[in-house]
Coordinates of C-alpha atoms in Angstrom, one line a residue:
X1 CA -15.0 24.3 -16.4
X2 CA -13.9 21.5 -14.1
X3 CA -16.1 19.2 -12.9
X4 CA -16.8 19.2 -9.0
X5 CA -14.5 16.4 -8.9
X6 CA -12.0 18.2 -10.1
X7 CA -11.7 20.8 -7.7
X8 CA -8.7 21.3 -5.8
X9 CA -8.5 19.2 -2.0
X10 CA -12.7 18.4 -2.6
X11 CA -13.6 15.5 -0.7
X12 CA -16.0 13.1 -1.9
X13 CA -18.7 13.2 -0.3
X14 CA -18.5 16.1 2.0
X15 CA -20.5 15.0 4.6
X16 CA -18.5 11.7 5.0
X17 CA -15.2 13.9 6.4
X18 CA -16.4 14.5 9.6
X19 CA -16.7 10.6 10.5
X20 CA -13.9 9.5 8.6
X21 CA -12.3 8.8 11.7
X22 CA -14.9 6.8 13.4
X23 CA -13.6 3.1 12.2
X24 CA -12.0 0.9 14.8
X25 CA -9.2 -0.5 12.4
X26 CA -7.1 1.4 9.7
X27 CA -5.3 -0.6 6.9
X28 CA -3.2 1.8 5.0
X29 CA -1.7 1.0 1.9
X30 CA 1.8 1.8 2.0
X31 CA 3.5 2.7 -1.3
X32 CA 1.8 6.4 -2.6
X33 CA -0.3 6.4 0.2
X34 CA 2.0 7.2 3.2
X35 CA 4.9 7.4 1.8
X36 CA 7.2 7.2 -1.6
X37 CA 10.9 4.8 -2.2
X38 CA 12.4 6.8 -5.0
X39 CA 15.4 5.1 -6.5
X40 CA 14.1 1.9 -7.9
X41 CA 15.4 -0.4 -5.4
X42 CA 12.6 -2.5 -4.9
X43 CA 11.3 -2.3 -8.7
X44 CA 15.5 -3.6 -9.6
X45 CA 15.1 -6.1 -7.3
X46 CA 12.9 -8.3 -9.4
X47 CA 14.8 -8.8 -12.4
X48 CA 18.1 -8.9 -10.4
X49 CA 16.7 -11.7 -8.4
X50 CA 15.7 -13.8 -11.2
X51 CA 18.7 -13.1 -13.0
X52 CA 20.6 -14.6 -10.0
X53 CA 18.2 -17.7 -9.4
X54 CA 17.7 -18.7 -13.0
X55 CA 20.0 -17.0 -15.1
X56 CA 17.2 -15.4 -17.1
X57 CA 16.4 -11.7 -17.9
X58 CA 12.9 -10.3 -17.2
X59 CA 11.3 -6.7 -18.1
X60 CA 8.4 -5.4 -15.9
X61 CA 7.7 -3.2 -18.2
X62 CA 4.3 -4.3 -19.5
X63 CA 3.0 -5.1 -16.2
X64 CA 0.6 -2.4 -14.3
X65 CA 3.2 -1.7 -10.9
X66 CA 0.3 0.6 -9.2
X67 CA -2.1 -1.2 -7.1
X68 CA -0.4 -4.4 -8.1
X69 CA 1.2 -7.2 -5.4
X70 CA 4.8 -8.0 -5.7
X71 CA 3.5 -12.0 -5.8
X72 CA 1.2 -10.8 -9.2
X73 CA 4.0 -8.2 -10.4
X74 CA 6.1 -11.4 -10.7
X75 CA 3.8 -13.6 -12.4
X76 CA 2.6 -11.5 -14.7
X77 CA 6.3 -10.3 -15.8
X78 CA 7.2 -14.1 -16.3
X79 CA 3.9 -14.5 -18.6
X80 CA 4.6 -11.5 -20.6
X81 CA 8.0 -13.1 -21.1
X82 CA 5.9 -15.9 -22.6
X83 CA 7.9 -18.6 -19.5
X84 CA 5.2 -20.9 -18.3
X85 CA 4.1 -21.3 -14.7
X86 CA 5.5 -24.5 -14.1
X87 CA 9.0 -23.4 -15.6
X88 CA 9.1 -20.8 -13.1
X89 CA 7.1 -21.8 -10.0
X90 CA 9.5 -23.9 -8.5
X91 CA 12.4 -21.1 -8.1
X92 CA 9.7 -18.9 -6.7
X93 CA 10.5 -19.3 -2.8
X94 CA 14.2 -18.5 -3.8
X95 CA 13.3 -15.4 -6.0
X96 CA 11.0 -14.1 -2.9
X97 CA 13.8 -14.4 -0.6
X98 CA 16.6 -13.0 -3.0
X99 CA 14.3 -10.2 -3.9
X100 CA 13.9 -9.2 0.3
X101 CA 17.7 -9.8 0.2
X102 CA 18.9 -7.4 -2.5
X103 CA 16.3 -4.5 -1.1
X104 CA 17.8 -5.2 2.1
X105 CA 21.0 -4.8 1.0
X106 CA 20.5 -1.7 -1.1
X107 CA 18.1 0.6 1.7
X108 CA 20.7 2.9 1.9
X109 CA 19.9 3.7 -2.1
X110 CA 16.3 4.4 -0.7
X111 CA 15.1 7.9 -0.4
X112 CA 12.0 7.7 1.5
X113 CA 9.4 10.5 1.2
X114 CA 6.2 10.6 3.8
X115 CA 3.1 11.4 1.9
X116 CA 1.4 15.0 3.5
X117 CA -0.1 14.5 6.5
X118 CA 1.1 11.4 7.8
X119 CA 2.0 11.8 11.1
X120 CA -0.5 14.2 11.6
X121 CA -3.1 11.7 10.7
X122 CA -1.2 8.9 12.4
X123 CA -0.7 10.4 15.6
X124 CA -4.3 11.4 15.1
X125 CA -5.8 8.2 14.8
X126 CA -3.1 6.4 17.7
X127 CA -4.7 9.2 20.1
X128 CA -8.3 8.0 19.3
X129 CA -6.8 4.8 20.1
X130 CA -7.3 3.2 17.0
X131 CA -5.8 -0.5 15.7
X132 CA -3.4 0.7 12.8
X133 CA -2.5 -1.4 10.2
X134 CA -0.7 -1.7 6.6
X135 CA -1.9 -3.9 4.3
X136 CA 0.7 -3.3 0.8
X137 CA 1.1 -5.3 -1.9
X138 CA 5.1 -5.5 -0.8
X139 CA 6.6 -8.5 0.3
X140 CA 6.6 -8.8 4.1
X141 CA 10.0 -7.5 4.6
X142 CA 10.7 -5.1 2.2
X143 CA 7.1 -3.6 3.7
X144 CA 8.4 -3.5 7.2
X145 CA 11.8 -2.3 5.8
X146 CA 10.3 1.1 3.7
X147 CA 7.5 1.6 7.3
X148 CA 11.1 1.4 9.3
X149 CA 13.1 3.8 7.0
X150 CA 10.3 6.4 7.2
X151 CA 10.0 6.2 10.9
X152 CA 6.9 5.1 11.0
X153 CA 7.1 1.5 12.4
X154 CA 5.7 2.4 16.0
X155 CA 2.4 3.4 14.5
X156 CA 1.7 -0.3 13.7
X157 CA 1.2 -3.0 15.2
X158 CA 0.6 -5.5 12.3
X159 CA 0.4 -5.9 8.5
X160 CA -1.0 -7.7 5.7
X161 CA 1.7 -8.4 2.8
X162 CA 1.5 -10.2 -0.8
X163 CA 4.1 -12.7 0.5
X164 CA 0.5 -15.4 0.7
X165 CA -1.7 -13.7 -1.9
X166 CA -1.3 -12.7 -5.2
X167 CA -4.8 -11.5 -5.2
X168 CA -5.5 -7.9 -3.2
X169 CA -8.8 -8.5 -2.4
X170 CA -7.6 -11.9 -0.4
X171 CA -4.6 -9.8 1.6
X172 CA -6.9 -7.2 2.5
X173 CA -9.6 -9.6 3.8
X174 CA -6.3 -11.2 5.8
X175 CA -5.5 -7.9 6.9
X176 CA -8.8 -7.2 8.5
X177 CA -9.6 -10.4 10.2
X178 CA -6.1 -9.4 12.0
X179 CA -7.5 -6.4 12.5
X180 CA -10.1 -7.6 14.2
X181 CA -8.6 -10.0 16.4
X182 CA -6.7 -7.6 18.0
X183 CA -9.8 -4.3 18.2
X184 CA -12.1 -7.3 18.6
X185 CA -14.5 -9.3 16.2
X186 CA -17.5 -6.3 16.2
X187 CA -14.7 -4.0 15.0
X188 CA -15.0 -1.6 11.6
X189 CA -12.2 -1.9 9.6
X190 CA -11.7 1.0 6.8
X191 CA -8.8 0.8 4.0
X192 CA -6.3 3.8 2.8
X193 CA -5.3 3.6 -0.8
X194 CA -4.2 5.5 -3.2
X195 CA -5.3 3.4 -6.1
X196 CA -8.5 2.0 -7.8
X197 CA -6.9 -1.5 -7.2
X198 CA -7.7 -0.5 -3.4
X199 CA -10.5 0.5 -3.8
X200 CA -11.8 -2.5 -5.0
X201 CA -10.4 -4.5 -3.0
X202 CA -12.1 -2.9 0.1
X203 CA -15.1 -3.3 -1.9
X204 CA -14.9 -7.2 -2.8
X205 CA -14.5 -7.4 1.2
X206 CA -17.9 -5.0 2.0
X207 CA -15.1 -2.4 3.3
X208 CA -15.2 1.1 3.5
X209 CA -12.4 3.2 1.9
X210 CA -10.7 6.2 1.8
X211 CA -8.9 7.1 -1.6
X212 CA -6.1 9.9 -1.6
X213 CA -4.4 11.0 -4.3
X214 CA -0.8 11.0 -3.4
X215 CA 0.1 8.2 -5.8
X216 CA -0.2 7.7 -9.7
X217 CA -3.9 8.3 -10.1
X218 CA -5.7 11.7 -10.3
X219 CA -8.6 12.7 -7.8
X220 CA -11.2 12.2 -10.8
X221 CA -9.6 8.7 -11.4
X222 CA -10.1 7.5 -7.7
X223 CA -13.7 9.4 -7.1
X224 CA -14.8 7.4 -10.9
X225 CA -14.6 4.0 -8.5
X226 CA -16.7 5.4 -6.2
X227 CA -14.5 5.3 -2.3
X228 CA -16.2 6.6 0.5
X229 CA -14.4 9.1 0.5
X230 CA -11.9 11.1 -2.0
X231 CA -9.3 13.1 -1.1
X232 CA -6.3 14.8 -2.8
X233 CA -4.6 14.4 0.2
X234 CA -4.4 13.0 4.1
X235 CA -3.7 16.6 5.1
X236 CA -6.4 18.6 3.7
X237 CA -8.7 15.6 4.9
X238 CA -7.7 16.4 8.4
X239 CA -8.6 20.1 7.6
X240 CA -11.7 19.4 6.2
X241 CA -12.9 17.3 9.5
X242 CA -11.7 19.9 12.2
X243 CA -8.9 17.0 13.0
X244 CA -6.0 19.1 12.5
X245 CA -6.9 21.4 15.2
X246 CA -6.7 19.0 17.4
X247 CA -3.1 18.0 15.9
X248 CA -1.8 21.5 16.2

């Protein structure tokens, strides 16, 4: 028998659907949470930059990719490569750039797929005249770049990016102080993630948070780390609340 949080679309708690979309700021993850870049551009572009810049190979693959921050991602693949900080640090600005460069140069390798219910929830929220947001462990412009190729660029009107933090919880607590400069300093701020790295991120920063689970982690996974709200989707939240009526 499945466990109630294993039932298909259930929405942890219940009760919390109907005001899910009461928050004056939105800060939406962007990688598995409104949309997926199949083709391993951006993931290529790390080694390929470092190759270039120091003429070294690196593997990401003992580094954790989901929930993580390109700035980390990089780090961490250079100490699992046993290369010391100080060996590396110095080329960092360099790799940064080349990495942006190389995605750039590659987006027509990109296939971009919107998670379900995206514009429906967008639109949704923009109506309700929210203050939307990303706030993505992707560099700045390869961010942008994927929000642009997915047509969803309009929604936003500014981001929080890895490009300054390595550390989630310190780009999501730059993301909402953004956030609420522009909806103004009483405003709520909730975060959109499809990952436990998310989650507690919204939770170092006293944040509330709404898990879906379009990415890498199962519905059970998310709703173990406690959001406000689980979802197995943007869609069936919509649903669930009455939104989508309103959408129609």
């Amino acid at each position: 028998m499945k466990s109630p949080a294993s039932l298909e679309h259930h929405v942890i708690p219940a009760t919390a659907a109907p005001t899910w979309d009461t928050y004056d700021v939105y800060l939406f993850d962007i990688d598995g949470t409104l949309l997926r870049a199949m083709g391993g551009v951006h993931n290529d572009s790390f080694s390929d930059s470092v190759r270039e810049v120091m003429a070294r190979d690196l593997s990401l693959e003992r580094v954790v990719l989901h929930g993580n921050t390109d700035t980390r991602i990089l780090a961490q693949a250079f100490e699992h490569a046993g290369i010391e900080r100080a060996d590396w640090e110095p080329h960092r600005p360099r790799i940064l750039d080349r990495m942006c460069e190389i995605v750039e140069s590659r987006r027509d390798r990109m296939d971009i797929r919107l998670m379900p219910g995206i514009h429906a929830t967008l639109d949704h929220l923009r109506r309700k005249q929210k203050t939307l947001g990303v706030a993505t462990g992707n560099l700045e412009r390869i961010g942008w770049l994927k929000v642009e190729l997915a047509g969803l660029r309009d929604y936003f009107s500014f981001g929080g990016f890895s490009d300054r933090f390595e550390d989630r919880g310190s780009l999501i607590a730059a993301a909402a102080a953004r956030g609420r400069e522009i909806a103004g300093e009483s405003g709520t701020v909730c975060v959109v993630g499809d990952t436990p790295a998310d989650i507690a991120a919204a939770k170092v920063n006293g944040l509330p948070v709404i898990a879906v689970a379009t990415g890498a982690y199962s519905l059970d996974e998310l709703a173990g780390h406690q959001p406000d709200i689980a979802v197995t989707n943007l869609q069936v939240l919509l649903e669930r609340s009455g939104s989508s009526k309103q959408d129609a």
